């Protein structure tokens, strides 16, 4: 959306403003405001950026997940890791499906792991 304001008769506008400031009232102003419609072909088109997709499951190995989880355990985040496993519906990382690796890796990253 583009909004363009154009003042074509500044002295008349100033006179109206001075009258308002001194009396609190204004005289009718003939066509001080005009509207210009920009044709759609000239209007700016905003394109939303595509969301960044998580890495494909094949790109994340079980070894990388295990290494990241071990570092979280070393950092004292055992409870958070157990909660994450529960949210994925598994008791151990070995029970994760390969299709879950990318999402699990993203969650590990949010807990502070480097993958």
PDB file of C-alpha atoms in Angstrom:
ATOM      1  CA  UNK A   1       0.000   0.000   0.000  1.00  0.00           C
ATOM      2  CA  UNK A   2       1.294   3.410  -0.922  1.00  0.00           C
ATOM      3  CA  UNK A   3       0.025   6.627   0.626  1.00  0.00           C
ATOM      4  CA  UNK A   4       0.917   9.871  -1.068  1.00  0.00           C
ATOM      5  CA  UNK A   5       0.055  13.230   0.457  1.00  0.00           C
ATOM      6  CA  UNK A   6       0.363  16.267  -1.768  1.00  0.00           C
ATOM      7  CA  UNK A   7      -0.264  19.838  -0.666  1.00  0.00           C
ATOM      8  CA  UNK A   8      -1.085  21.901  -3.724  1.00  0.00           C
ATOM      9  CA  UNK A   9      -2.168  25.126  -2.031  1.00  0.00           C
ATOM     10  CA  UNK A  10       0.082  25.610   0.982  1.00  0.00           C
ATOM     11  CA  UNK A  11      -0.842  29.278   1.631  1.00  0.00           C
ATOM     12  CA  UNK A  12      -4.562  28.388   1.780  1.00  0.00           C
ATOM     13  CA  UNK A  13      -3.781  25.452   4.062  1.00  0.00           C
ATOM     14  CA  UNK A  14      -1.734  27.691   6.352  1.00  0.00           C
ATOM     15  CA  UNK A  15      -4.604  30.198   6.453  1.00  0.00           C
ATOM     16  CA  UNK A  16      -7.015  27.448   7.471  1.00  0.00           C
ATOM     17  CA  UNK A  17      -4.581  26.267  10.164  1.00  0.00           C
ATOM     18  CA  UNK A  18      -4.115  29.805  11.551  1.00  0.00           C
ATOM     19  CA  UNK A  19      -7.891  30.343  11.627  1.00  0.00           C
ATOM     20  CA  UNK A  20      -8.367  27.074  13.487  1.00  0.00           C
ATOM     21  CA  UNK A  21      -5.664  27.875  16.023  1.00  0.00           C
ATOM     22  CA  UNK A  22      -7.108  31.329  16.734  1.00  0.00           C
ATOM     23  CA  UNK A  23     -10.823  30.461  16.801  1.00  0.00           C
ATOM     24  CA  UNK A  24     -11.046  26.696  17.104  1.00  0.00           C
ATOM     25  CA  UNK A  25     -13.173  26.648  13.943  1.00  0.00           C
ATOM     26  CA  UNK A  26     -12.366  26.400  10.289  1.00  0.00           C
ATOM     27  CA  UNK A  27     -14.159  27.663   7.258  1.00  0.00           C
ATOM     28  CA  UNK A  28     -15.120  25.062   4.689  1.00  0.00           C
ATOM     29  CA  UNK A  29     -12.050  24.275   2.650  1.00  0.00           C
ATOM     30  CA  UNK A  30     -12.698  23.600  -1.009  1.00  0.00           C
ATOM     31  CA  UNK A  31     -10.905  20.466  -2.171  1.00  0.00           C
ATOM     32  CA  UNK A  32      -7.808  20.720  -0.013  1.00  0.00           C
ATOM     33  CA  UNK A  33      -7.532  16.955   0.033  1.00  0.00           C
ATOM     34  CA  UNK A  34      -7.388  14.935  -3.140  1.00  0.00           C
ATOM     35  CA  UNK A  35      -6.999  11.216  -3.582  1.00  0.00           C
ATOM     36  CA  UNK A  36      -4.774   9.547  -6.109  1.00  0.00           C
ATOM     37  CA  UNK A  37      -5.362   5.879  -6.752  1.00  0.00           C
ATOM     38  CA  UNK A  38      -2.349   3.968  -7.955  1.00  0.00           C
ATOM     39  CA  UNK A  39      -3.261   1.290 -10.484  1.00  0.00           C
ATOM     40  CA  UNK A  40      -2.547  -2.228  -9.324  1.00  0.00           C
ATOM     41  CA  UNK A  41       0.121  -2.616 -11.992  1.00  0.00           C
ATOM     42  CA  UNK A  42       2.118   0.186 -10.327  1.00  0.00           C
ATOM     43  CA  UNK A  43       1.507  -0.949  -6.775  1.00  0.00           C
ATOM     44  CA  UNK A  44       4.356  -2.632  -4.953  1.00  0.00           C
ATOM     45  CA  UNK A  45       4.061  -6.373  -4.674  1.00  0.00           C
ATOM     46  CA  UNK A  46       5.286  -7.812  -1.392  1.00  0.00           C
ATOM     47  CA  UNK A  47       6.514 -11.370  -1.576  1.00  0.00           C
ATOM     48  CA  UNK A  48       6.949 -13.204   1.692  1.00  0.00           C
ATOM     49  CA  UNK A  49      10.199 -15.116   1.982  1.00  0.00           C
ATOM     50  CA  UNK A  50       9.897 -18.866   1.913  1.00  0.00           C
ATOM     51  CA  UNK A  51      10.305 -20.469   5.322  1.00  0.00           C
ATOM     52  CA  UNK A  52      13.563 -22.253   5.904  1.00  0.00           C
ATOM     53  CA  UNK A  53      12.908 -25.961   5.950  1.00  0.00           C
ATOM     54  CA  UNK A  54      14.720 -28.132   8.465  1.00  0.00           C
ATOM     55  CA  UNK A  55      17.553 -30.218   7.120  1.00  0.00           C
ATOM     56  CA  UNK A  56      16.420 -33.423   5.448  1.00  0.00           C
ATOM     57  CA  UNK A  57      16.330 -36.436   7.740  1.00  0.00           C
ATOM     58  CA  UNK A  58      19.053 -38.135   5.686  1.00  0.00           C
ATOM     59  CA  UNK A  59      21.428 -35.251   6.395  1.00  0.00           C
ATOM     60  CA  UNK A  60      21.263 -35.863  10.152  1.00  0.00           C
ATOM     61  CA  UNK A  61      22.778 -39.072  11.401  1.00  0.00           C
ATOM     62  CA  UNK A  62      22.002 -40.979  14.556  1.00  0.00           C
ATOM     63  CA  UNK A  63      25.622 -40.456  15.587  1.00  0.00           C
ATOM     64  CA  UNK A  64      25.196 -36.666  15.356  1.00  0.00           C
ATOM     65  CA  UNK A  65      22.034 -36.849  17.479  1.00  0.00           C
ATOM     66  CA  UNK A  66      23.777 -39.051  20.049  1.00  0.00           C
ATOM     67  CA  UNK A  67      26.752 -36.722  20.278  1.00  0.00           C
ATOM     68  CA  UNK A  68      24.494 -33.688  20.749  1.00  0.00           C
ATOM     69  CA  UNK A  69      22.408 -35.474  23.391  1.00  0.00           C
ATOM     70  CA  UNK A  70      25.539 -36.555  25.266  1.00  0.00           C
ATOM     71  CA  UNK A  71      26.688 -32.945  25.475  1.00  0.00           C
ATOM     72  CA  UNK A  72      23.296 -31.970  26.895  1.00  0.00           C
ATOM     73  CA  UNK A  73      23.608 -34.719  29.506  1.00  0.00           C
ATOM     74  CA  UNK A  74      27.092 -33.435  30.403  1.00  0.00           C
ATOM     75  CA  UNK A  75      25.581 -29.959  30.783  1.00  0.00           C
ATOM     76  CA  UNK A  76      23.074 -31.264  33.334  1.00  0.00           C
ATOM     77  CA  UNK A  77      20.035 -31.203  31.057  1.00  0.00           C
ATOM     78  CA  UNK A  78      18.953 -34.800  31.701  1.00  0.00           C
ATOM     79  CA  UNK A  79      15.384 -33.838  32.664  1.00  0.00           C
ATOM     80  CA  UNK A  80      14.961 -31.726  29.514  1.00  0.00           C
ATOM     81  CA  UNK A  81      16.273 -34.564  27.346  1.00  0.00           C
ATOM     82  CA  UNK A  82      13.897 -37.084  28.963  1.00  0.00           C
ATOM     83  CA  UNK A  83      11.009 -34.660  28.415  1.00  0.00           C
ATOM     84  CA  UNK A  84      11.990 -34.317  24.766  1.00  0.00           C
ATOM     85  CA  UNK A  85      12.054 -38.094  24.302  1.00  0.00           C
ATOM     86  CA  UNK A  86       8.608 -38.295  25.876  1.00  0.00           C
ATOM     87  CA  UNK A  87       7.259 -35.613  23.531  1.00  0.00           C
ATOM     88  CA  UNK A  88       8.501 -37.710  20.611  1.00  0.00           C
ATOM     89  CA  UNK A  89       6.767 -40.760  22.071  1.00  0.00           C
ATOM     90  CA  UNK A  90       9.916 -42.823  22.618  1.00  0.00           C
ATOM     91  CA  UNK A  91      11.832 -44.043  25.653  1.00  0.00           C
ATOM     92  CA  UNK A  92      15.238 -43.889  23.980  1.00  0.00           C
ATOM     93  CA  UNK A  93      16.780 -42.216  20.977  1.00  0.00           C
ATOM     94  CA  UNK A  94      17.285 -45.624  19.382  1.00  0.00           C
ATOM     95  CA  UNK A  95      13.486 -45.798  19.041  1.00  0.00           C
ATOM     96  CA  UNK A  96      13.302 -42.633  16.904  1.00  0.00           C
ATOM     97  CA  UNK A  97      12.314 -43.110  13.273  1.00  0.00           C
ATOM     98  CA  UNK A  98      14.738 -41.656  10.731  1.00  0.00           C
ATOM     99  CA  UNK A  99      11.940 -39.334   9.603  1.00  0.00           C
ATOM    100  CA  UNK A 100      11.977 -37.804  13.121  1.00  0.00           C
ATOM    101  CA  UNK A 101      15.707 -37.024  13.140  1.00  0.00           C
ATOM    102  CA  UNK A 102      15.420 -33.508  11.698  1.00  0.00           C
ATOM    103  CA  UNK A 103      12.676 -32.430  14.110  1.00  0.00           C
ATOM    104  CA  UNK A 104      14.493 -34.027  17.042  1.00  0.00           C
ATOM    105  CA  UNK A 105      17.709 -32.259  16.032  1.00  0.00           C
ATOM    106  CA  UNK A 106      15.855 -28.929  15.920  1.00  0.00           C
ATOM    107  CA  UNK A 107      14.543 -29.508  19.435  1.00  0.00           C
ATOM    108  CA  UNK A 108      18.032 -30.473  20.655  1.00  0.00           C
ATOM    109  CA  UNK A 109      19.319 -27.222  19.179  1.00  0.00           C
ATOM    110  CA  UNK A 110      16.689 -25.267  21.103  1.00  0.00           C
ATOM    111  CA  UNK A 111      17.988 -26.899  24.282  1.00  0.00           C
ATOM    112  CA  UNK A 112      21.461 -25.619  23.446  1.00  0.00           C
ATOM    113  CA  UNK A 113      22.998 -28.555  21.596  1.00  0.00           C
ATOM    114  CA  UNK A 114      25.212 -28.042  18.583  1.00  0.00           C
ATOM    115  CA  UNK A 115      24.408 -30.327  15.678  1.00  0.00           C
TER     116      UNK A 115
END
